Amino acid sequence: ANWNKDWKPGPFPRTAEERAAAAKRYGLRVEDYDVYDDDGLGYGDYPKLPFASGDSRDPYEDWDIPEMKRNFGEPLHALADIIGEDRWDANANPRYSYLNMFLTTATVIGSLALVYYLTLDYPHFLPMKPKQYPFNELYLEKGGDPEKEPKITHYTFELAED
């Protein structure tokens, strides 16, 4: 008992008696029981429930499992993993339409891409002088010839002549 095989959906109901038995199995009335289309890869006799995400369910109801806002024995939606309270809200009424949100995002990203493209001819880095190393740019440490060591002066403390 209580194995996965006990909760596996049965075959697609073909007759009215099979439909009534499946509705009783899932605790639904026969007139409320509807199934997904039988395409060979479907959910068998599992009920086709309406989308009711956690955000749209009453927070003040006395739920048996308040963390998930469900009652004991209540069948889960076939896509329950994507309509939880912390996920997609199928019943949301957003302030802006999805088209408006998409176009706004595309405009912002497109504007940034356009600015980047228009400024490709200009340097995209902080201008810096070459790094200065002591001891004549580490000439000897890099394997230079001691007899041909150049004298490199990065700065001087002497006054500039006019």
XYZ file of C-alpha atoms in Angstrom:
162
model
C 0.000 0.000 0.000
C 1.006 3.639 -0.558
C 3.345 2.821 -3.397
C 3.611 4.875 -6.543
C 1.608 2.228 -8.407
C -1.345 2.953 -6.107
C -1.457 6.570 -7.288
C -0.790 5.933 -10.971
C -3.684 7.091 -13.190
C -5.775 4.351 -14.745
C -6.490 3.938 -18.446
C -8.522 6.531 -20.340
C -12.238 6.014 -19.494
C -14.180 4.832 -22.554
C -17.620 4.109 -21.061
C -19.914 5.991 -18.695
C -19.291 3.386 -15.976
C -15.518 3.788 -16.247
C -15.989 7.558 -16.131
C -18.138 7.327 -12.976
C -15.621 4.993 -11.310
C -12.735 7.355 -12.132
C -14.676 10.358 -10.812
C -15.347 8.487 -7.565
C -11.670 7.498 -7.314
C -10.619 11.165 -7.431
C -13.437 12.385 -5.142
C -15.241 14.355 -7.849
C -18.844 14.439 -9.010
C -19.419 12.833 -12.405
C -20.611 16.125 -13.919
C -17.448 17.884 -12.664
C -15.139 15.144 -13.913
C -13.337 15.893 -17.188
C -10.216 14.243 -18.593
C -7.401 15.289 -20.886
C -7.594 14.215 -24.513
C -6.449 10.671 -25.215
C -3.456 11.223 -27.492
C -1.605 8.116 -26.350
C 0.800 10.161 -24.235
C -1.765 11.790 -21.977
C -2.660 11.472 -18.320
C -5.060 8.515 -18.569
C -8.089 8.940 -16.312
C -6.508 11.770 -14.298
C -8.981 14.672 -13.992
C -8.540 17.863 -15.967
C -8.703 20.428 -13.195
C -8.928 24.204 -13.618
C -5.840 26.308 -12.971
C -5.988 27.538 -9.381
C -2.578 28.725 -8.266
C -1.732 29.286 -4.628
C -1.974 33.069 -4.887
C -5.579 32.882 -6.063
C -6.723 30.603 -3.231
C -8.206 32.010 -0.021
C -5.436 32.605 2.557
C -7.944 32.626 5.456
C -9.532 29.251 4.759
C -8.753 26.504 7.254
C -6.577 24.360 4.991
C -5.387 20.906 6.024
C -1.987 21.726 4.491
C -1.744 25.528 4.875
C 1.753 25.729 3.368
C 0.375 24.543 0.018
C -3.205 25.805 0.492
C -4.745 22.397 -0.109
C -6.876 19.899 1.755
C -6.214 16.233 2.425
C -7.258 14.024 -0.487
C -7.690 16.936 -2.877
C -6.341 15.956 -6.289
C -3.410 17.987 -7.548
C -3.453 19.643 -10.923
C -1.396 17.783 -13.533
C 0.855 20.860 -13.773
C 0.980 21.523 -10.018
C 4.742 21.932 -10.095
C 4.439 25.174 -12.096
C 1.401 26.771 -10.440
C 2.520 26.801 -6.803
C 2.231 29.886 -4.648
C 5.869 30.780 -5.298
C 5.652 30.219 -9.063
C 3.514 31.228 -12.033
C 0.089 32.596 -11.152
C -2.296 31.454 -13.884
C -5.064 33.655 -12.490
C -3.013 36.835 -12.272
C -4.407 40.074 -13.619
C -1.219 42.004 -14.377
C -1.135 45.791 -14.377
C 0.242 45.868 -17.927
C -0.450 43.447 -20.751
C 2.157 40.829 -21.596
C 2.608 42.449 -25.015
C 3.323 45.799 -23.352
C 5.852 44.161 -20.980
C 7.573 42.369 -23.870
C 7.765 45.503 -26.022
C 9.126 47.571 -23.130
C 11.827 44.985 -22.424
C 12.692 44.700 -26.117
C 12.906 48.512 -26.395
C 15.281 48.811 -23.440
C 17.542 45.972 -24.599
C 17.410 47.230 -28.192
C 18.345 50.757 -27.085
C 21.326 49.457 -25.141
C 22.427 47.361 -28.114
C 22.075 50.376 -30.424
C 24.174 52.582 -28.127
C 26.806 49.853 -27.956
C 26.840 49.471 -31.744
C 27.056 53.234 -32.358
C 30.005 53.583 -29.987
C 32.085 50.686 -31.332
C 34.479 53.142 -32.996
C 35.352 54.673 -29.634
C 37.508 52.953 -27.007
C 35.584 50.954 -24.427
C 38.238 50.923 -21.712
C 39.728 53.206 -19.120
C 42.720 55.029 -20.629
C 45.905 54.127 -18.756
C 49.590 54.558 -19.241
C 51.758 51.469 -19.519
C 52.632 49.832 -16.214
C 55.956 51.027 -14.830
C 58.373 48.522 -13.311
C 61.460 49.347 -11.230
C 65.038 48.565 -12.285
C 64.688 49.674 -15.909
C 61.506 47.742 -16.575
C 63.033 44.581 -15.004
C 65.475 44.404 -17.903
C 67.932 42.097 -16.148
C 65.219 39.983 -14.516
C 63.736 39.309 -17.958
C 67.060 37.938 -19.199
C 68.522 41.112 -20.731
C 72.244 41.620 -21.346
C 73.792 43.571 -18.403
C 76.230 45.356 -20.729
C 73.429 46.719 -22.929
C 71.080 47.746 -20.106
C 69.184 50.897 -21.121
C 68.614 53.800 -18.712
C 64.865 54.428 -18.475
C 63.621 57.479 -16.536
C 59.932 57.544 -15.716
C 60.126 60.787 -13.770
C 62.650 63.139 -12.233
C 62.799 65.443 -9.246
C 64.718 68.128 -11.075
C 63.072 71.385 -12.018
C 61.937 71.770 -15.566
C 63.877 74.305 -17.578
C 62.027 77.126 -19.253
